Tab-separated table of C-alpha atoms in Angstrom:
chain	number	residue	atom	x	y	z
A	218	MET	CA	-31.966	13.629	13.799
A	219	LYS	CA	-30.368	17.065	13.761
A	220	GLY	CA	-26.737	17.139	14.870
A	221	ILE	CA	-25.375	19.253	17.701
A	222	SER	CA	-24.185	22.654	16.477
A	223	ILE	CA	-21.820	25.294	17.811
A	224	LYS	CA	-24.881	27.421	18.582
A	225	ASP	CA	-26.251	24.672	20.863
A	226	ILE	CA	-22.982	24.584	22.811
A	227	ALA	CA	-22.846	28.397	22.995
A	228	LYS	CA	-26.374	28.551	24.382
A	229	GLN	CA	-25.600	26.106	27.192
A	230	ALA	CA	-22.234	27.723	27.949
A	231	GLY	CA	-23.652	31.235	27.958
A	232	VAL	CA	-21.102	32.503	25.445
A	233	SER	CA	-21.123	33.495	21.787
A	234	PRO	CA	-20.842	30.933	18.958
A	235	THR	CA	-17.616	32.674	17.934
A	236	THR	CA	-16.077	31.958	21.345
A	237	VAL	CA	-17.074	28.299	21.068
A	238	SER	CA	-15.546	28.128	17.585
A	239	PHE	CA	-12.257	29.586	18.809
A	240	VAL	CA	-12.044	27.079	21.672
A	241	LEU	CA	-12.914	24.021	19.575
A	242	ASN	CA	-10.416	25.049	16.908
A	243	GLY	CA	-7.578	25.384	19.415
A	244	LYS	CA	-7.418	29.179	19.359
A	245	ALA	CA	-8.424	29.882	22.975
A	246	LYS	CA	-5.013	31.192	24.058
A	247	GLU	CA	-4.577	33.189	20.865
A	248	LYS	CA	-7.946	34.871	21.437
A	249	ARG	CA	-7.301	35.288	25.192
A	250	ILE	CA	-10.212	33.123	26.277
A	251	SER	CA	-9.869	32.072	29.912
A	252	GLU	CA	-8.998	28.510	30.825
A	253	GLN	CA	-12.186	28.288	32.906
A	254	VAL	CA	-14.389	29.195	29.924
A	255	SER	CA	-12.417	26.883	27.621
A	256	LYS	CA	-12.850	23.897	29.931
A	257	LYS	CA	-16.557	24.642	30.326
A	258	ILE	CA	-17.055	24.710	26.541
A	259	GLN	CA	-15.031	21.525	26.004
A	260	LYS	CA	-16.964	19.731	28.752
A	261	ILE	CA	-20.319	20.702	27.226
A	262	ALA	CA	-19.139	19.716	23.728
A	263	SER	CA	-18.037	16.336	25.065
A	264	ARG	CA	-21.292	15.770	26.954
A	265	LEU	CA	-23.352	16.644	23.888
A	266	LYS	CA	-21.078	14.431	21.735
A	267	TYR	CA	-20.426	17.291	19.345
A	268	LYS	CA	-18.779	16.283	16.070
A	269	PRO	CA	-17.423	19.064	13.849
A	270	ASN	CA	-18.438	19.242	10.192
A	271	GLN	CA	-15.110	18.586	8.489
A	272	LEU	CA	-16.203	20.117	5.189
A	273	ALA	CA	-17.388	23.289	6.902
A	274	ARG	CA	-14.193	23.433	8.950
A	275	GLY	CA	-12.195	22.993	5.768
A	276	LEU	CA	-13.917	25.966	4.179
A	277	ARG	CA	-13.088	28.116	7.211
A	278	THR	CA	-9.557	26.972	7.969
A	279	GLY	CA	-8.342	25.362	4.750
A	280	LYS	CA	-7.641	22.176	6.772
A	281	THR	CA	-9.845	19.133	7.307
A	282	LYS	CA	-7.243	17.045	9.197
A	283	THR	CA	-7.899	14.186	6.798
A	284	ILE	CA	-5.620	12.204	4.485
A	285	GLY	CA	-6.800	10.405	1.372
A	286	LEU	CA	-5.389	6.913	0.844
A	287	ILE	CA	-5.782	5.038	-2.434
A	288	VAL	CA	-4.529	1.439	-2.619
A	289	GLU	CA	-4.771	-1.357	-5.148
A	290	ASP	CA	-6.858	-3.661	-2.970
A	291	ILE	CA	-7.603	-3.005	0.700
A	292	ALA	CA	-8.549	-6.682	1.092
A	293	ASN	CA	-4.995	-7.701	0.183
A	294	ASN	CA	-2.923	-8.565	3.262
A	295	PHE	CA	-0.069	-6.238	2.273
A	296	PHE	CA	-2.219	-3.159	1.673
A	297	ALA	CA	-4.487	-3.840	4.667
A	298	SER	CA	-1.518	-4.134	7.040
A	299	LEU	CA	0.118	-1.039	5.582
A	300	ALA	CA	-3.116	0.964	5.824
A	301	LYS	CA	-3.386	0.082	9.530
A	302	VAL	CA	0.150	1.326	10.200
A	303	MET	CA	-0.491	4.594	8.353
A	304	GLU	CA	-3.842	5.084	10.081
A	305	ASP	CA	-2.201	4.693	13.494
A	306	GLU	CA	0.688	7.008	12.592
A	307	ALA	CA	-1.631	9.670	11.150
A	308	ASP	CA	-3.779	9.529	14.284
A	309	LYS	CA	-0.740	10.486	16.372
A	310	HIS	CA	-0.710	13.760	14.436
A	311	GLY	CA	-4.451	14.299	14.724
A	312	TYR	CA	-5.300	13.141	11.194
A	313	LYS	CA	-7.913	10.661	10.031
A	314	VAL	CA	-7.534	8.509	6.918
A	315	LEU	CA	-10.142	8.036	4.188
A	316	TYR	CA	-9.385	5.205	1.797
A	317	GLY	CA	-10.545	3.265	-1.220
A	318	SER	CA	-9.378	0.521	-3.604
A	319	THR	CA	-8.723	0.845	-7.336
A	320	GLU	CA	-8.580	-2.876	-8.242
A	321	ASP	CA	-5.765	-1.638	-10.506
A	322	ASN	CA	-8.395	0.162	-12.613
A	323	THR	CA	-7.369	3.634	-13.778
A	324	GLU	CA	-10.922	4.948	-14.195
A	325	LYS	CA	-11.782	3.808	-10.683
A	326	ALA	CA	-8.623	5.524	-9.402
A	327	LYS	CA	-9.635	8.776	-11.092
A	328	GLY	CA	-13.083	8.523	-9.524
A	329	LEU	CA	-11.590	8.022	-6.058
A	330	LEU	CA	-9.365	11.067	-6.515
A	331	GLU	CA	-12.439	13.155	-7.366
A	332	VAL	CA	-14.202	11.939	-4.220
A	333	LEU	CA	-11.184	12.808	-2.071
A	334	LYS	CA	-10.924	16.242	-3.684
A	335	TYR	CA	-14.576	16.845	-2.835
A	336	ARG	CA	-13.871	15.772	0.748
A	337	GLN	CA	-11.074	18.365	0.778
A	338	VAL	CA	-8.422	16.055	2.188
A	339	ASP	CA	-5.207	17.788	3.200
A	340	ALA	CA	-2.862	15.245	1.596
A	341	TYR	CA	-2.822	12.133	-0.565
A	342	ILE	CA	-1.170	8.716	-0.357
A	343	VAL	CA	-1.574	6.947	-3.685
A	344	THR	CA	-0.787	3.520	-5.086
A	345	PRO	CA	-0.935	4.672	-8.705
A	346	THR	CA	-2.496	2.709	-11.508
A	347	LYS	CA	-1.276	2.748	-15.083
A	348	ASN	CA	-1.792	6.106	-16.852
A	349	LEU	CA	-2.531	7.996	-13.629
A	350	ASP	CA	0.556	10.173	-14.098
A	351	LYS	CA	-1.367	13.222	-15.398
A	352	GLU	CA	-3.675	13.151	-12.389
A	353	ILE	CA	-0.669	12.963	-10.055
A	354	GLU	CA	0.848	16.007	-11.773
A	355	GLN	CA	-2.452	17.867	-11.371
A	356	LEU	CA	-2.597	16.987	-7.677
A	357	LYS	CA	0.921	18.310	-7.198
A	358	ALA	CA	-0.153	21.595	-8.791
A	359	THR	CA	-2.718	22.086	-5.989
A	360	SER	CA	0.177	22.326	-3.503
A	361	LYS	CA	-1.298	19.518	-1.423
A	362	PRO	CA	1.273	16.858	-0.473
A	363	VAL	CA	1.180	13.652	-2.508
A	364	VAL	CA	3.207	10.551	-1.618
A	365	LEU	CA	3.243	7.555	-3.954
A	366	MET	CA	3.688	4.103	-2.475
A	367	ASP	CA	4.473	0.604	-3.750
A	368	ARG	CA	5.210	2.076	-7.200
A	369	TYR	CA	5.922	5.376	-8.902
A	370	PHE	CA	6.302	6.986	-12.319
A	371	PRO	CA	9.994	7.416	-13.247
A	372	HIS	CA	9.165	10.470	-15.383
A	373	VAL	CA	7.173	12.243	-12.640
A	374	SER	CA	9.068	14.150	-9.955
A	375	SER	CA	7.221	13.096	-6.819
A	376	HIS	CA	7.560	11.942	-3.242
A	377	TYR	CA	7.515	8.167	-2.927
A	378	VAL	CA	8.271	5.346	-0.507
A	379	VAL	CA	8.939	1.956	-2.094
A	380	VAL	CA	11.113	-1.108	-1.618
A	381	ASP	CA	13.946	-2.277	-3.842
A	382	ASN	CA	11.855	-4.644	-5.941
A	383	TYR	CA	14.773	-5.544	-8.206
A	384	GLN	CA	16.996	-6.611	-5.310
A	385	GLY	CA	14.201	-8.501	-3.571
A	386	ALA	CA	13.461	-10.529	-6.704
A	387	TYR	CA	17.167	-11.048	-7.366
A	388	ASN	CA	17.770	-12.336	-3.841
A	389	VAL	CA	14.915	-14.835	-3.777
A	390	THR	CA	15.786	-16.163	-7.249
A	391	SER	CA	19.440	-16.509	-6.254
A	392	HIS	CA	18.301	-18.409	-3.186
A	393	LEU	CA	16.481	-20.924	-5.394
A	394	ALA	CA	19.584	-21.302	-7.549
A	395	ASN	CA	21.782	-21.820	-4.493
A	396	GLN	CA	19.353	-24.490	-3.278
A	397	GLY	CA	20.043	-26.455	-6.434
A	398	TYR	CA	16.956	-25.673	-8.484
A	399	LYS	CA	17.871	-25.565	-12.174
A	400	LYS	CA	14.810	-24.583	-14.180
A	401	ILE	CA	13.004	-21.674	-12.566
A	402	ALA	CA	9.914	-19.916	-13.931
A	403	ILE	CA	8.111	-16.739	-12.887
A	404	VAL	CA	4.384	-15.976	-12.720
A	405	THR	CA	3.609	-12.254	-12.743
A	406	ILE	CA	0.814	-9.940	-13.847
A	407	THR	CA	0.377	-8.176	-17.162
A	408	SER	CA	1.782	-4.786	-16.207
A	409	ASP	CA	4.428	-2.347	-17.350
A	410	GLN	CA	4.486	-0.544	-14.000
A	411	ILE	CA	7.857	-0.016	-12.410
A	412	GLN	CA	7.528	-2.425	-9.470
A	413	MET	CA	6.578	-5.383	-11.674
A	414	LYS	CA	9.226	-4.544	-14.271
A	415	ASP	CA	11.861	-4.399	-11.523
A	416	ARG	CA	10.810	-7.780	-10.124
A	417	LEU	CA	11.025	-9.398	-13.557
A	418	GLU	CA	14.408	-7.789	-14.225
A	419	GLY	CA	15.745	-8.925	-10.843
A	420	PHE	CA	14.565	-12.450	-11.601
A	421	THR	CA	16.212	-12.588	-15.038
A	422	ALA	CA	19.446	-11.029	-13.758
A	423	ALA	CA	19.756	-13.675	-11.045
A	424	LEU	CA	19.254	-16.497	-13.555
A	425	LYS	CA	21.936	-14.989	-15.766
A	426	ASP	CA	24.409	-14.566	-12.900
A	427	HIS	CA	23.865	-18.185	-11.844
A	428	HIS	CA	24.215	-19.418	-15.444
A	429	LEU	CA	20.697	-20.843	-15.482
A	430	PRO	CA	18.524	-21.021	-18.609
A	431	PHE	CA	16.116	-18.215	-19.400
A	432	ASN	CA	13.695	-17.658	-22.245
A	433	LYS	CA	10.205	-16.219	-22.683
A	434	SER	CA	8.604	-19.614	-22.117
A	435	LEU	CA	9.629	-19.328	-18.443
A	436	VAL	CA	7.564	-16.148	-17.949
A	437	LYS	CA	3.802	-16.136	-17.476
A	438	LYS	CA	1.947	-12.805	-17.346
A	439	ILE	CA	-1.672	-12.933	-16.188
A	440	PRO	CA	-4.189	-10.037	-16.333
A	441	PHE	CA	-4.916	-8.636	-12.859
A	442	GLU	CA	-8.680	-8.573	-13.390
A	443	LEU	CA	-9.149	-12.329	-13.871
A	444	GLU	CA	-11.320	-14.272	-11.444
A	445	ARG	CA	-9.839	-16.847	-9.082
A	446	GLU	CA	-10.702	-19.901	-11.186
A	447	ALA	CA	-9.244	-18.273	-14.287
A	448	PHE	CA	-6.013	-17.514	-12.398
A	449	ASN	CA	-5.763	-21.142	-11.298
A	450	THR	CA	-6.444	-22.431	-14.801
A	451	GLU	CA	-3.774	-20.179	-16.315
A	452	ILE	CA	-1.199	-21.134	-13.686
A	453	LYS	CA	-1.795	-24.876	-14.077
A	454	LYS	CA	-1.559	-24.673	-17.866
A	455	PHE	CA	1.697	-22.737	-17.566
A	456	LEU	CA	3.360	-24.998	-14.991
A	457	THR	CA	2.502	-28.194	-16.860
A	458	SER	CA	3.754	-26.766	-20.161
A	459	ILE	CA	7.403	-26.519	-19.053
A	460	LYS	CA	9.407	-29.703	-19.284
A	461	GLY	CA	11.802	-30.156	-16.373
A	462	LEU	CA	10.420	-27.244	-14.337
A	463	ASP	CA	11.549	-27.542	-10.722
A	464	ALA	CA	10.853	-24.108	-9.154
A	465	VAL	CA	8.551	-21.118	-9.584
A	466	PHE	CA	8.624	-17.536	-8.325
A	467	PHE	CA	5.242	-15.846	-7.841
A	468	ALA	CA	5.653	-12.080	-8.190
A	469	THR	CA	2.874	-11.114	-5.718
A	470	ASN	CA	1.379	-12.744	-2.645
A	471	TYR	CA	-2.050	-13.252	-4.213
A	472	LEU	CA	-0.371	-14.996	-7.171
A	473	GLY	CA	1.467	-17.100	-4.597
A	474	ILE	CA	-1.826	-18.119	-2.989
A	475	TYR	CA	-3.345	-19.020	-6.352
A	476	GLY	CA	-0.127	-20.846	-7.180
A	477	ILE	CA	-0.219	-22.994	-4.043
A	478	GLU	CA	-3.816	-23.918	-4.787
A	479	SER	CA	-2.927	-24.807	-8.388
A	480	ILE	CA	0.107	-26.888	-7.423
A	481	ARG	CA	-1.847	-28.803	-4.791
A	482	SER	CA	-4.564	-29.591	-7.340
A	483	LEU	CA	-1.863	-31.012	-9.624
A	484	GLY	CA	-0.725	-33.303	-6.809
A	485	TRP	CA	2.830	-31.942	-6.835
A	486	GLU	CA	4.879	-31.851	-3.638
A	487	ILE	CA	6.085	-28.353	-2.782
A	488	GLY	CA	9.788	-28.350	-1.971
A	489	PRO	CA	11.132	-31.658	-3.302
A	490	GLN	CA	9.120	-31.720	-6.529
A	491	ILE	CA	8.760	-27.982	-7.122
A	492	GLY	CA	10.301	-25.114	-5.190
A	493	VAL	CA	7.909	-22.237	-4.491
A	494	VAL	CA	8.719	-18.654	-3.494
A	495	SER	CA	6.700	-15.438	-3.506
A	496	PHE	CA	7.147	-11.680	-3.381
A	497	ASP	CA	5.347	-10.293	-0.294
A	498	ASP	CA	4.628	-12.299	2.815
A	499	HIS	CA	1.192	-13.491	3.921
A	500	ASP	CA	-0.132	-15.208	7.048
A	501	LEU	CA	-1.036	-18.185	4.876
A	502	PHE	CA	2.607	-18.593	3.819
A	503	ARG	CA	3.687	-18.950	7.441
A	504	LEU	CA	0.880	-21.364	8.315
A	505	HIS	CA	0.945	-23.497	5.168
A	506	SER	CA	2.710	-26.861	5.251
A	507	PRO	CA	5.330	-26.604	3.978
A	508	SER	CA	5.719	-22.922	4.887
A	509	ILE	CA	6.446	-20.626	1.938
A	510	THR	CA	9.712	-18.769	1.333
A	511	CYS	CA	9.111	-15.125	0.449
A	512	VAL	CA	10.420	-11.608	0.032
A	513	ALA	CA	8.911	-9.538	2.854
A	514	GLN	CA	8.424	-5.804	2.671
A	515	PRO	CA	9.082	-3.814	5.895
A	516	ILE	CA	5.452	-2.756	6.318
A	517	THR	CA	5.847	-0.796	9.558
A	518	GLU	CA	8.866	1.082	8.224
A	519	ILE	CA	7.094	1.867	4.950
A	520	GLY	CA	3.995	3.192	6.715
A	521	LYS	CA	5.941	5.322	9.179
A	522	ASN	CA	8.091	6.814	6.422
A	523	ILE	CA	5.060	7.701	4.310
A	524	VAL	CA	3.294	9.532	7.140
A	525	GLU	CA	6.529	11.235	8.200
A	526	VAL	CA	7.049	12.584	4.682
A	527	LEU	CA	3.443	13.809	4.587
A	528	MET	CA	3.712	15.583	7.939
A	529	GLN	CA	6.952	17.253	6.892
A	530	GLU	CA	5.341	18.444	3.678
A	531	LEU	CA	2.210	19.663	5.462
A	532	ASN	CA	4.251	21.691	7.934
A	533	HIS	CA	7.347	22.665	5.962
A	534	PRO	CA	7.033	21.996	2.210
A	535	SER	CA	10.343	21.134	0.542
A	536	ALA	CA	11.541	22.177	-2.889
A	537	SER	CA	12.731	18.716	-3.888
A	538	PRO	CA	10.869	15.393	-3.595
A	539	GLN	CA	11.726	12.854	-0.922
A	540	GLN	CA	12.286	9.493	-2.617
A	541	ILE	CA	12.811	6.640	-0.169
A	542	VAL	CA	13.783	3.116	-1.223
A	543	LEU	CA	13.760	0.525	1.568
A	544	GLU	CA	15.326	-2.928	1.583
A	545	PRO	CA	13.038	-5.971	1.625
A	546	SER	CA	14.068	-9.099	3.520
A	547	LEU	CA	14.310	-12.712	2.406
A	548	ILE	CA	12.415	-15.090	4.695
A	549	ILE	CA	13.590	-18.640	4.030
A	550	ARG	CA	11.088	-21.376	4.761
A	551	ALA	CA	10.525	-25.011	3.813
A	552	SER	CA	9.034	-24.495	0.338
A	553	SER	CA	12.453	-23.796	-1.161
A	554	ASP	CA	14.200	-26.826	0.336
A	555	PRO	CA	14.517	-29.573	-2.313
A	556	GLY	CA	15.470	-32.084	0.368
A	557	LYS	CA	12.503	-31.368	2.644
A	558	LYS	CA	10.233	-34.391	3.036
């Protein structure tokens, strides 16, 4: 079925297509079109359920009022919640959000960037994958705002909004130490990206400051792309290989979920037998018995800051990048209480 065009509206309103275009693009006052004519055109457009062609509008105005969002996994609770905040904030400014997931795959990320370029988005929010730095530099050269989130490239001068991953990991590991746990391991993913490096460094620094043992046998790195059963197998093998292990820190919430499943299948009691903590909160952590201690990122604050930076850059581009680091919070629950029965 053919869509409603500006010509259709003009015919019913008894005006020229140019007049309709001016009204629908917010230029009625600038072009001295009367309020009566403007209201008539808007009423007809609404009745006919007219939807502008964003690509065509972009060619005419240079603006599509769309933002491209690339995340690691939109099904992940953290990214889904953050996307909702950013979508709501962008809508307040008249922008719509187009998004896709990379699954931490660089080639997929590059493909998504090409799609968003074709859609002529006005700005980009990107959770970068490994080796995406050249593409980020190229995006910057187009003069379209780019804000990185969750992680960034230290060698690339860019806008970003992240949390203090080092401090979050340090705090939750220190909490375990203060609770009396003595042999603490970490399960993370195979990655040299800044956020995962910072979490591992925060973990090791806390062990050192609390005079607790640390060696490579207490660190398990698992490839992101493994299937669920493979994750569980790797985690169980790791946990059972460490003599005297009494606590474990999962460096992401999905690792935490796999970890809980693995520990339950081993028949271990979370809390008294093995302390469990995770980076990033999840509804499951709150509902699980015992509930799971975690480092929570301020999702609403992150989302609002990202959109605010984008709007500032769209309206008044700055010479220097805005680099915002927010503080995560430690949510203490029953899984890190060795005396909890």
